[in-house]
Amino acid sequence: MTQVRGSGCSNRPPLLRIWAMRIDLANLPADTASLHEIIAAQVAEAAAREAELVAAKAGLMAKALELDKLRQQIAWLRRQQFGRSSEKIARTIEQLELKLEELEVETPALSAANDASTATAVTAPASSAGEQSSSPEQAKRFRRALPAHLPSRNVVHEPSCTCPACGGEMRKVGEDVTEVLDYIPGRFEVVRHIRTALSCRQCEKMVQSPMPSLPIERGQAGPGLLAHILVGKYCDHLPLYRQSGIYARDGVELDRATMASWVGKVASLTAPLVEKVAEHVMAAEKLHADDTPVPVLAPGNGKTKTGRLWVYLRDERPYAGAAPPAVVYRYSPDRKGEHPRTHLAGFRGFLQADGYSGFGPLYESKNGEPATVTEVACWAHVRRNFFDIHAESKAPIAGEALERIGQLFDIERTAMGRSPQQRLLIRQRAARPLINDLAAFLDASLATISGRSELAKAIRYARSRWVALTRYLDDGTLEISNNAAERAIRPLALGRKNYLFAGSDQGGERAAAIYTLIETAKLNGLDPELYLREILRRIADHPINRISELMPWNIALAMPVRVAA
């Protein structure tokens, strides 16, 4: 690795080194009082930065100690993994592996912040071209050689053969080669970026094409590999330590810590795109909402707590709307009502959700002003209550209620994909009479059964939400059920079943962000791996004020492969 020269003040104490670089010696004031003020301000600033560095290093040390402790625990458990308790030990190992994975995702971010603070505190503007600084940790880093058995592809970046300075003929004087590990569906490959260096025969000017931007600066991972890892973790529900074993069978050594670092950096890189998707979702006039529990490892004791993943879905396809479908996921450490109310603070319109009380304040008027969110209840929840009772007791009233509700869903199938006006007409003619009859049937049945029975509770649940349940009859853009949100929750439930839990609250937030991109791509008929590969190929150099160009529906025309939503 090339050694980089430091500043000329390298032997001075940190505070004096910063003071020397910050003060403009050519424009010092003449009076001593002003000089004292300048020096005092610079020393105070240096002390503050020194304190930040100490805190950052302490945080890194704590993380490093926890990582080392977890590795030792896993190694000890693997030695004990025999006998009658092997199944319990295997589950404990999986828990610790996932916690270790999340810590390894977070540690590079802390390290990067520490490097940035160090650079800010001790680096002055370069006095000559090419003069840079590097920390001792950066100087120790090295690149692992990529596997020689993998197929490689050369991408040559050739500058112009004409000198930009004098117009003379250029000659080749060398080249720089940067190798990047990428993943093409079905196989790994090494992409060799060859940047030819030319010099002018007349004026000796040197010219070389710049290195194309990579998703992770100075990283060895190409966009295809990063997309494959993300889809494996969040779409196919494979934790990184399992992926590491799979790749090793192909002769590619990718340790979990490296992939964890990549996942954290990609989550940060795509954060503006995730928020742009959220902005599109919250601009809808109607949303579907739901949530699901996510076991999360609690810090310190290795036990799990219950976090929540919330889903907010915009989908106008059932009534042939023009806006593309999108879904945003949010994580919270618990199920307090303040979380969905914060998520929906800017939303105005119809909200279709279950009867969770945390949504209640959204439906209430404030200071004499009408409520900005209108509740739309879900007939699937009502039907589920009667189904459970009928499956257990074969109660005739529950069976009759199921039959009547089923007829309402049959009508909705004929209205699917039609315009709001057509859907409204169908519902008024066919569904409203059935719902009026169902209300009379439920009221009459309630008078004939015990008020404490489960069947009575199911009837009261339906009748207490009747206004919200029948609201869809008067608006062709509304749905009879919240099944769309439940379908958006299903991938999360599959992930929870496969990898048991999230490793930390930060891991839950990362999962929510990546799920937003993956599931929105699927809603728009895109292969999520190809979509992620495309945005990761472009996003590093993409202007932030044009981030909407990377939304799935805007990038879809360039995608060669589509999948069913």
Coordinates of C-alpha atoms in Angstrom, one line a residue:
M1 CA 0.0 0.0 0.0
T2 CA 1.3 3.4 -0.9
Q3 CA 2.4 5.4 2.1
V4 CA 0.8 8.9 2.2
R5 CA 2.7 11.8 3.6
G6 CA 1.2 13.5 6.6
S7 CA 1.4 17.2 7.6
G8 CA 4.5 18.8 8.8
C9 CA 3.1 19.2 12.3
S10 CA 2.8 15.5 13.0
N11 CA 5.1 15.6 16.1
R12 CA 3.2 18.3 17.9
P13 CA 0.5 17.6 20.5
P14 CA -3.0 17.2 19.0
L15 CA -4.3 20.6 20.3
L16 CA -1.3 22.5 19.1
R17 CA -1.3 20.7 15.8
I18 CA -4.9 21.8 15.2
W19 CA -4.2 25.4 16.4
A20 CA -1.3 25.6 13.9
M21 CA -3.4 24.6 11.0
R22 CA -6.5 26.6 11.8
I23 CA -5.0 30.1 12.3
D24 CA -4.2 32.2 9.3
L25 CA -0.7 33.4 10.2
A26 CA -0.6 35.9 7.4
N27 CA -3.6 37.9 8.8
L28 CA -3.1 37.9 12.6
P29 CA -4.4 40.9 14.5
A30 CA -1.9 43.3 16.0
D31 CA -3.3 43.5 19.6
T32 CA -2.6 40.8 22.1
A33 CA -6.2 40.7 23.4
S34 CA -7.5 39.6 20.0
L35 CA -4.7 37.0 19.7
H36 CA -5.7 35.6 23.1
E37 CA -9.4 35.3 21.9
I38 CA -8.4 33.6 18.7
I39 CA -6.1 31.1 20.6
A40 CA -8.8 30.4 23.2
A41 CA -11.4 29.8 20.6
Q42 CA -9.2 27.4 18.7
V43 CA -8.1 25.5 21.8
A44 CA -11.8 25.1 22.9
E45 CA -12.7 23.8 19.4
A46 CA -9.8 21.4 19.5
A47 CA -10.8 20.2 23.0
A48 CA -14.3 19.5 21.8
R49 CA -13.1 17.6 18.8
E50 CA -10.7 15.6 21.0
A51 CA -13.6 14.7 23.3
E52 CA -15.7 13.5 20.3
L53 CA -12.8 11.3 19.2
V54 CA -12.4 9.8 22.7
A55 CA -16.2 9.1 22.8
A56 CA -16.1 7.5 19.3
K57 CA -13.1 5.4 20.2
A58 CA -14.8 4.3 23.4
G59 CA -17.9 3.3 21.4
L60 CA -15.7 1.3 19.0
M61 CA -13.9 -0.4 21.9
A62 CA -17.2 -1.4 23.5
K63 CA -18.5 -2.8 20.2
A64 CA -15.2 -4.7 19.7
L65 CA -15.4 -6.2 23.2
E66 CA -19.0 -7.3 22.6
L67 CA -18.1 -8.8 19.2
D68 CA -15.2 -10.8 20.8
K69 CA -17.4 -12.0 23.6
L70 CA -20.0 -13.2 21.2
R71 CA -17.4 -15.0 19.1
Q72 CA -16.1 -16.8 22.2
Q73 CA -19.7 -17.8 23.2
I74 CA -20.4 -19.2 19.8
A75 CA -17.1 -21.1 19.7
W76 CA -17.8 -22.6 23.2
L77 CA -21.4 -23.6 22.3
R78 CA -20.2 -25.3 19.1
R79 CA -17.9 -27.4 21.2
Q80 CA -20.8 -28.4 23.4
Q81 CA -23.2 -29.1 20.5
F82 CA -23.7 -32.8 21.3
G83 CA -26.1 -34.9 23.4
R84 CA -29.7 -34.3 24.5
S85 CA -29.6 -30.5 24.6
S86 CA -28.1 -30.1 21.1
E87 CA -31.4 -28.7 19.6
K88 CA -31.5 -26.0 22.3
I89 CA -27.9 -25.1 21.8
A90 CA -28.3 -24.9 18.0
R91 CA -31.1 -22.4 18.5
T92 CA -28.9 -20.4 21.0
I93 CA -26.1 -20.4 18.4
E94 CA -28.5 -19.0 15.8
Q95 CA -29.5 -16.3 18.1
L96 CA -25.9 -15.3 18.9
E97 CA -24.9 -15.5 15.2
L98 CA -27.7 -13.1 14.2
K99 CA -26.8 -10.7 17.1
L100 CA -23.1 -10.8 16.0
E101 CA -24.3 -10.1 12.4
E102 CA -26.2 -7.0 13.4
L103 CA -23.2 -5.7 15.5
E104 CA -20.9 -6.2 12.5
V105 CA -23.3 -4.2 10.4
E106 CA -23.3 -1.3 12.9
T107 CA -19.5 -1.3 13.8
P108 CA -18.3 -0.2 10.3
A109 CA -20.6 2.8 10.5
L110 CA -19.1 3.8 13.8
S111 CA -15.7 3.3 12.4
A112 CA -16.5 5.4 9.4
A113 CA -17.8 8.2 11.7
N114 CA -14.6 8.0 13.7
D115 CA -12.5 8.2 10.6
A116 CA -14.5 11.2 9.5
S117 CA -14.1 12.9 12.9
T118 CA -10.4 12.2 12.8
A119 CA -10.0 13.7 9.3
T120 CA -11.9 16.8 10.3
A121 CA -9.9 17.3 13.5
V122 CA -6.4 16.8 12.2
T123 CA -6.4 17.4 8.5
A124 CA -5.6 20.8 7.0
P125 CA -6.2 21.7 3.4
A126 CA -3.5 20.1 1.2
S127 CA -0.7 22.4 0.4
S128 CA 0.1 20.7 -2.9
A129 CA -1.6 18.5 -5.5
G130 CA -1.8 14.9 -4.5
E131 CA -1.0 15.4 -0.8
Q132 CA -3.5 13.4 1.3
S133 CA -3.7 12.1 4.9
S134 CA -4.5 8.7 6.2
S135 CA -5.1 7.2 9.7
P136 CA -3.0 4.3 11.0
E137 CA -6.1 2.0 10.7
Q138 CA -6.5 2.9 7.1
A139 CA -2.8 2.3 6.4
K140 CA -3.2 -1.3 7.8
R141 CA -6.2 -2.2 5.6
F142 CA -5.5 -4.5 2.7
R143 CA -7.6 -6.1 -0.1
R144 CA -8.0 -9.9 -0.1
A145 CA -7.1 -11.3 -3.5
L146 CA -10.2 -12.3 -5.5
P147 CA -10.5 -16.0 -6.4
A148 CA -8.3 -16.8 -9.4
H149 CA -10.7 -19.6 -10.6
L150 CA -13.6 -17.2 -11.3
P151 CA -14.3 -16.0 -14.8
S152 CA -13.2 -12.4 -15.4
R153 CA -14.3 -9.7 -17.7
N154 CA -12.2 -6.7 -18.8
V155 CA -13.7 -3.2 -19.0
V156 CA -11.2 -0.9 -20.6
H157 CA -11.6 2.8 -20.0
E158 CA -9.5 4.4 -22.8
P159 CA -9.0 8.2 -22.9
S160 CA -8.8 10.2 -26.1
C161 CA -5.7 9.6 -28.3
T162 CA -5.4 13.4 -28.7
C163 CA -3.8 15.6 -26.1
P164 CA -6.3 17.9 -24.5
A165 CA -3.6 20.5 -23.8
C166 CA -1.8 20.8 -27.2
G167 CA -3.6 18.5 -29.6
G168 CA -0.5 16.2 -29.9
E169 CA -0.5 12.4 -30.3
M170 CA -0.7 10.4 -27.1
R171 CA 1.3 7.3 -26.2
K172 CA 0.6 4.6 -23.6
V173 CA 2.7 4.8 -20.5
G174 CA 0.9 2.3 -18.2
E175 CA -2.5 1.4 -16.8
D176 CA -4.3 0.9 -13.5
V177 CA -6.4 -2.2 -12.9
T178 CA -9.2 -2.4 -10.3
E179 CA -10.9 -5.7 -9.7
V180 CA -14.5 -5.9 -8.5
L181 CA -16.3 -9.1 -7.5
D182 CA -19.8 -9.1 -9.0
Y183 CA -22.6 -11.6 -9.3
I184 CA -24.4 -12.4 -12.5
P185 CA -27.6 -14.5 -11.9
G186 CA -26.2 -18.0 -11.5
R187 CA -22.5 -17.3 -11.1
F188 CA -19.8 -15.0 -9.8
E189 CA -17.4 -13.1 -12.0
V190 CA -14.5 -10.7 -11.6
V191 CA -14.8 -7.4 -13.4
R192 CA -11.4 -5.9 -14.2
H193 CA -11.6 -2.1 -14.7
I194 CA -8.5 -1.3 -16.8
R195 CA -7.7 2.4 -17.0
T196 CA -5.1 3.1 -19.6
A197 CA -2.7 6.0 -18.8
L198 CA -1.5 8.0 -21.8
S199 CA 1.1 10.8 -22.2
C200 CA 1.5 13.4 -24.9
R201 CA 4.5 12.9 -27.2
Q202 CA 4.8 16.7 -27.5
C203 CA 4.0 18.3 -24.1
E204 CA 4.2 15.1 -21.9
K205 CA 0.7 15.8 -20.4
M206 CA -0.7 12.7 -18.7
V207 CA -4.3 11.6 -19.3
Q208 CA -6.2 8.8 -17.7
S209 CA -10.0 8.0 -17.5
P210 CA -11.4 8.2 -14.0
M211 CA -12.5 5.1 -12.3
P212 CA -16.3 4.5 -12.5
S213 CA -18.1 5.0 -9.2
L214 CA -18.8 1.9 -7.2
P215 CA -21.8 1.6 -4.9
I216 CA -19.4 1.3 -2.0
E217 CA -16.4 3.6 -2.3
R218 CA -13.1 1.7 -2.5
G219 CA -15.1 -1.5 -2.1
Q220 CA -14.6 -4.8 -3.9
A221 CA -18.3 -5.5 -4.3
G222 CA -20.1 -4.8 -7.6
P223 CA -23.8 -3.9 -7.7
G224 CA -24.9 -7.4 -8.8
L225 CA -23.2 -9.0 -5.7
L226 CA -24.7 -6.4 -3.3
A227 CA -28.2 -6.9 -4.8
H228 CA -27.8 -10.7 -4.5
I229 CA -26.8 -10.5 -0.8
L230 CA -29.7 -8.2 0.0
V231 CA -32.3 -10.3 -1.8
G232 CA -30.8 -13.4 -0.1
K233 CA -31.1 -11.8 3.4
Y234 CA -34.4 -10.0 3.0
C235 CA -36.3 -11.7 0.2
D236 CA -35.1 -15.3 0.6
H237 CA -34.6 -14.9 4.4
L238 CA -31.0 -16.2 4.5
P239 CA -28.9 -14.7 7.3
L240 CA -25.5 -13.6 6.3
Y241 CA -23.6 -16.4 8.0
R242 CA -25.6 -18.9 6.0
Q243 CA -24.9 -17.0 2.8
S244 CA -21.2 -17.1 3.7
G245 CA -21.3 -20.9 3.8
I246 CA -23.2 -21.1 0.5
Y247 CA -20.6 -18.9 -1.3
A248 CA -17.7 -20.8 0.2
R249 CA -19.0 -23.9 -1.7
D250 CA -18.4 -21.9 -4.9
G251 CA -14.8 -21.2 -3.7
V252 CA -15.7 -17.5 -2.9
E253 CA -14.7 -16.6 0.7
L254 CA -17.0 -13.8 1.8
D255 CA -17.0 -13.6 5.6
R256 CA -20.0 -12.4 7.4
A257 CA -18.3 -9.2 8.8
T258 CA -17.6 -8.0 5.3
M259 CA -21.1 -8.6 4.0
A260 CA -22.5 -7.0 7.2
S261 CA -20.5 -3.9 6.5
W262 CA -21.8 -3.9 2.9
V263 CA -25.5 -4.2 4.1
G264 CA -25.1 -1.3 6.4
K265 CA -23.5 0.9 3.8
V266 CA -26.2 0.0 1.1
A267 CA -28.9 0.8 3.6
S268 CA -27.4 4.3 4.2
L269 CA -26.9 4.8 0.4
T270 CA -30.5 4.0 -0.5
A271 CA -32.1 5.9 2.4
P272 CA -33.1 8.9 0.2
L273 CA -34.8 6.5 -2.3
V274 CA -36.7 4.8 0.6
E275 CA -38.0 8.1 1.8
K276 CA -39.0 9.1 -1.7
V277 CA -41.1 5.9 -1.9
A278 CA -42.6 6.8 1.5
E279 CA -43.5 10.3 0.2
H280 CA -45.3 8.8 -2.7
V281 CA -47.2 6.4 -0.4
M282 CA -48.3 9.1 2.0
A283 CA -49.5 11.3 -0.9
A284 CA -52.4 8.8 -1.5
E285 CA -56.0 9.5 -0.8
K286 CA -56.4 5.9 0.5
L287 CA -54.0 3.7 2.4
H288 CA -54.0 0.1 3.7
A289 CA -52.2 -0.4 7.0
D290 CA -51.3 -3.3 9.2
D291 CA -48.5 -4.5 11.5
T292 CA -46.8 -7.7 12.6
P293 CA -44.7 -8.6 15.7
V294 CA -41.0 -9.1 15.2
P295 CA -38.9 -10.7 18.0
V296 CA -35.8 -8.6 18.6
L297 CA -32.8 -9.4 20.6
A298 CA -32.7 -7.1 23.7
P299 CA -29.2 -5.6 24.3
G300 CA -27.2 -7.0 27.1
N301 CA -29.1 -10.1 28.3
G302 CA -29.5 -12.1 25.0
K303 CA -33.2 -12.4 25.5
T304 CA -35.8 -11.2 23.0
K305 CA -38.4 -8.4 23.1
T306 CA -41.2 -7.8 20.7
G307 CA -40.8 -5.1 18.1
R308 CA -43.3 -4.2 15.4
L309 CA -43.0 -3.8 11.6
W310 CA -45.8 -1.6 10.2
V311 CA -46.9 -1.6 6.6
Y312 CA -48.5 1.2 4.7
L313 CA -49.7 0.3 1.2
R314 CA -50.9 2.5 -1.8
D315 CA -52.5 0.5 -4.5
E316 CA -55.0 1.9 -7.0
R317 CA -55.0 -1.1 -9.4
P318 CA -58.3 -2.5 -8.1
Y319 CA -60.1 0.6 -9.5
A320 CA -57.9 1.2 -12.5
G321 CA -56.2 4.2 -10.9
A322 CA -53.2 5.9 -12.5
A323 CA -50.7 6.0 -9.6
P324 CA -48.2 3.2 -9.4
P325 CA -48.5 0.9 -6.4
A326 CA -46.0 1.2 -3.6
V327 CA -45.5 0.1 0.0
V328 CA -43.4 1.5 2.8
Y329 CA -42.4 -0.4 6.0
R330 CA -41.6 1.2 9.3
Y331 CA -40.1 -0.4 12.4
S332 CA -40.9 0.5 16.1
P333 CA -39.5 -1.1 19.3
D334 CA -43.1 -1.6 20.6
R335 CA -46.8 -1.3 19.6
K336 CA -47.6 2.0 21.2
G337 CA -50.1 4.1 19.3
E338 CA -47.7 7.0 19.0
H339 CA -45.7 5.1 16.3
P340 CA -48.4 4.7 13.6
R341 CA -49.7 8.2 14.4
T342 CA -46.2 9.6 13.8
H343 CA -45.9 7.6 10.6
L344 CA -49.2 8.9 9.4
A345 CA -48.8 12.5 10.6
G346 CA -48.8 13.9 7.1
F347 CA -51.5 11.6 5.6
R348 CA -55.0 12.9 4.7
G349 CA -57.6 10.5 3.4
F350 CA -59.1 7.0 4.0
L351 CA -57.2 4.5 6.2
Q352 CA -58.2 0.8 5.9
A353 CA -56.9 -1.1 8.9
D354 CA -57.9 -3.5 11.7
G355 CA -59.6 -2.3 14.9
Y356 CA -56.3 -1.4 16.6
S357 CA -57.0 1.3 19.2
G358 CA -53.8 3.1 18.4
F359 CA -55.3 4.4 15.1
G360 CA -58.3 5.8 17.1
P361 CA -57.0 9.4 17.6
L362 CA -56.5 9.7 13.9
Y363 CA -60.2 9.4 13.3
E364 CA -61.1 12.0 15.9
S365 CA -61.9 15.7 15.2
K366 CA -59.6 18.2 16.9
N367 CA -60.4 21.8 18.1
G368 CA -63.7 21.7 16.2
E369 CA -62.0 20.7 13.0
P370 CA -63.1 17.5 11.2
A371 CA -60.8 14.5 11.3
T372 CA -58.3 14.4 8.5
V373 CA -58.3 10.5 8.4
T374 CA -61.4 8.5 7.8
E375 CA -61.7 4.9 9.0
V376 CA -62.5 2.1 6.6
A377 CA -62.9 -1.3 8.4
C378 CA -62.1 -4.8 7.1
W379 CA -64.7 -7.4 6.3
A380 CA -62.0 -10.1 6.3
H381 CA -61.5 -9.6 10.0
V382 CA -65.3 -9.9 10.6
R383 CA -65.4 -13.1 8.5
R384 CA -62.4 -14.5 10.3
N385 CA -64.1 -14.3 13.7
F386 CA -67.2 -16.2 12.4
F387 CA -64.9 -18.8 10.6
D388 CA -63.0 -19.6 13.8
I389 CA -66.3 -20.1 15.7
H390 CA -67.8 -22.3 13.0
A391 CA -64.6 -24.4 12.6
E392 CA -64.7 -25.2 16.4
S393 CA -68.4 -25.6 17.1
K394 CA -70.3 -25.7 13.7
A395 CA -72.7 -23.1 15.0
P396 CA -75.5 -22.6 12.4
I397 CA -75.5 -18.8 13.0
A398 CA -71.8 -18.5 12.4
G399 CA -72.2 -20.7 9.2
E400 CA -75.0 -18.5 7.9
A401 CA -73.0 -15.3 8.6
L402 CA -70.1 -16.8 6.7
E403 CA -72.3 -17.6 3.7
R404 CA -73.7 -14.1 3.6
I405 CA -70.3 -12.4 3.9
G406 CA -69.0 -14.7 1.2
Q407 CA -71.6 -13.3 -1.2
L408 CA -70.3 -9.8 -0.6
F409 CA -66.8 -11.0 -1.6
D410 CA -68.2 -12.7 -4.7
I411 CA -69.7 -9.3 -5.8
E412 CA -66.3 -7.6 -5.3
R413 CA -64.7 -10.1 -7.7
T414 CA -66.9 -8.8 -10.5
A415 CA -66.0 -5.2 -9.6
M416 CA -62.2 -5.8 -9.6
G417 CA -60.3 -3.6 -12.1
R418 CA -63.4 -1.5 -13.0
S419 CA -63.6 2.3 -12.7
P420 CA -64.8 3.8 -9.4
Q421 CA -68.1 4.8 -11.0
Q422 CA -68.7 1.2 -12.2
R423 CA -67.7 -0.3 -8.8
L424 CA -70.1 2.1 -7.0
L425 CA -73.0 1.2 -9.2
I426 CA -72.4 -2.6 -8.7
R427 CA -72.2 -2.2 -5.0
Q428 CA -75.3 -0.1 -4.7
R429 CA -77.3 -2.5 -6.8
A430 CA -76.0 -5.9 -5.5
A431 CA -74.1 -5.5 -2.2
R432 CA -76.2 -2.9 -0.3
P433 CA -79.4 -5.0 -0.1
L434 CA -77.3 -8.0 1.2
I435 CA -75.6 -5.9 3.8
N436 CA -79.0 -4.5 5.1
D437 CA -80.3 -8.1 5.4
L438 CA -77.1 -9.2 7.1
A439 CA -77.5 -6.4 9.7
A440 CA -81.0 -7.5 10.5
F441 CA -79.9 -11.2 10.7
L442 CA -77.1 -10.4 13.1
D443 CA -79.3 -8.3 15.4
A444 CA -82.0 -11.0 15.5
S445 CA -79.4 -13.7 16.2
L446 CA -77.8 -11.7 19.0
A447 CA -81.1 -11.8 20.9
T448 CA -81.2 -15.6 20.8
I449 CA -77.7 -16.4 22.2
S450 CA -75.8 -15.9 25.4
G451 CA -74.2 -12.5 25.6
R452 CA -71.0 -13.9 26.9
S453 CA -70.5 -16.4 24.1
E454 CA -67.7 -16.0 21.5
L455 CA -70.4 -15.8 18.8
A456 CA -72.0 -12.8 20.6
K457 CA -68.6 -11.1 20.8
A458 CA -68.2 -11.7 17.0
I459 CA -71.6 -10.1 16.3
R460 CA -70.9 -7.1 18.5
Y461 CA -67.5 -6.6 16.9
A462 CA -69.2 -6.4 13.5
R463 CA -72.1 -4.2 14.5
S464 CA -69.9 -1.8 16.5
R465 CA -67.9 -1.1 13.3
W466 CA -70.8 -1.0 10.9
V467 CA -70.4 2.5 9.7
A468 CA -66.7 1.9 8.9
L469 CA -67.5 -1.6 7.4
T470 CA -70.1 -0.2 5.0
R471 CA -68.2 2.9 4.0
Y472 CA -66.9 1.1 0.9
L473 CA -70.4 0.9 -0.5
D474 CA -70.4 4.7 -1.1
D475 CA -66.9 5.1 -2.6
G476 CA -65.7 3.1 -5.6
T477 CA -62.0 3.6 -4.7
L478 CA -62.4 1.8 -1.3
E479 CA -62.0 -1.9 -0.8
I480 CA -64.1 -4.4 1.1
S481 CA -61.1 -5.8 3.0
N482 CA -57.6 -5.0 4.1
N483 CA -56.2 -8.1 2.5
A484 CA -53.8 -6.1 0.4
A485 CA -51.9 -5.0 3.5
E486 CA -52.0 -8.5 4.9
R487 CA -50.4 -9.8 1.6
A488 CA -47.7 -7.1 2.1
I489 CA -47.1 -8.4 5.6
R490 CA -46.7 -12.0 4.5
P491 CA -43.0 -11.8 3.4
L492 CA -42.1 -10.5 6.8
A493 CA -43.9 -13.3 8.5
L494 CA -42.0 -15.8 6.3
G495 CA -38.7 -14.1 7.3
R496 CA -39.6 -14.2 11.0
K497 CA -40.3 -18.0 10.6
N498 CA -36.9 -18.6 8.9
Y499 CA -34.5 -16.5 10.8
L500 CA -36.4 -16.3 14.1
F501 CA -35.9 -12.6 15.0
A502 CA -34.1 -9.3 14.2
G503 CA -30.7 -8.8 15.8
S504 CA -31.4 -5.3 17.1
D505 CA -33.6 -2.2 16.8
Q506 CA -31.2 -0.9 14.2
G507 CA -31.5 -4.2 12.3
G508 CA -35.3 -3.8 12.3
E509 CA -35.0 -0.3 10.8
R510 CA -32.7 -1.6 8.1
A511 CA -35.0 -4.5 7.3
A512 CA -38.0 -2.1 7.0
A513 CA -36.0 0.1 4.5
I514 CA -34.8 -2.8 2.3
Y515 CA -38.3 -4.4 2.4
T516 CA -39.7 -1.1 1.1
L517 CA -37.5 -1.3 -2.0
I518 CA -37.9 -5.1 -2.6
E519 CA -41.7 -5.2 -2.1
T520 CA -42.4 -2.0 -4.1
A521 CA -40.3 -3.5 -7.0
K522 CA -42.4 -6.6 -6.8
L523 CA -45.7 -4.6 -6.8
N524 CA -44.5 -3.0 -10.0
G525 CA -43.7 -6.3 -11.7
L526 CA -40.0 -6.1 -11.3
D527 CA -37.5 -8.8 -10.3
P528 CA -36.2 -7.3 -7.0
E529 CA -32.6 -8.5 -7.5
L530 CA -32.4 -6.9 -11.0
Y531 CA -34.0 -3.7 -9.7
L532 CA -31.6 -3.4 -6.8
R533 CA -28.6 -4.1 -9.1
E534 CA -29.8 -1.3 -11.4
I535 CA -30.2 1.3 -8.7
L536 CA -27.0 0.4 -7.0
R537 CA -25.2 0.7 -10.4
R538 CA -26.5 4.3 -10.7
I539 CA -27.2 5.7 -7.3
A540 CA -23.7 6.7 -6.3
D541 CA -23.5 9.4 -9.0
H542 CA -27.2 10.1 -9.3
P543 CA -28.3 13.7 -8.4
I544 CA -30.3 13.8 -5.2
N545 CA -32.8 16.2 -6.8
R546 CA -33.6 13.5 -9.4
I547 CA -33.9 10.6 -7.1
S548 CA -37.5 10.0 -8.3
E549 CA -36.0 8.7 -11.6
L550 CA -34.9 5.6 -9.6
M551 CA -38.4 4.7 -8.4
P552 CA -39.4 1.2 -9.6
W553 CA -42.1 2.5 -12.1
N554 CA -39.7 5.0 -13.6
I555 CA -36.9 2.5 -14.1
A556 CA -39.1 -0.3 -15.2
L557 CA -38.7 0.3 -19.0
A558 CA -34.9 -0.4 -18.7
M559 CA -35.5 -3.7 -16.9
P560 CA -35.2 -6.7 -19.1
V561 CA -37.0 -9.1 -16.7
R562 CA -40.3 -8.7 -15.0
V563 CA -42.1 -10.9 -12.5
A564 CA -45.8 -11.1 -11.5
A565 CA -46.7 -8.8 -8.6

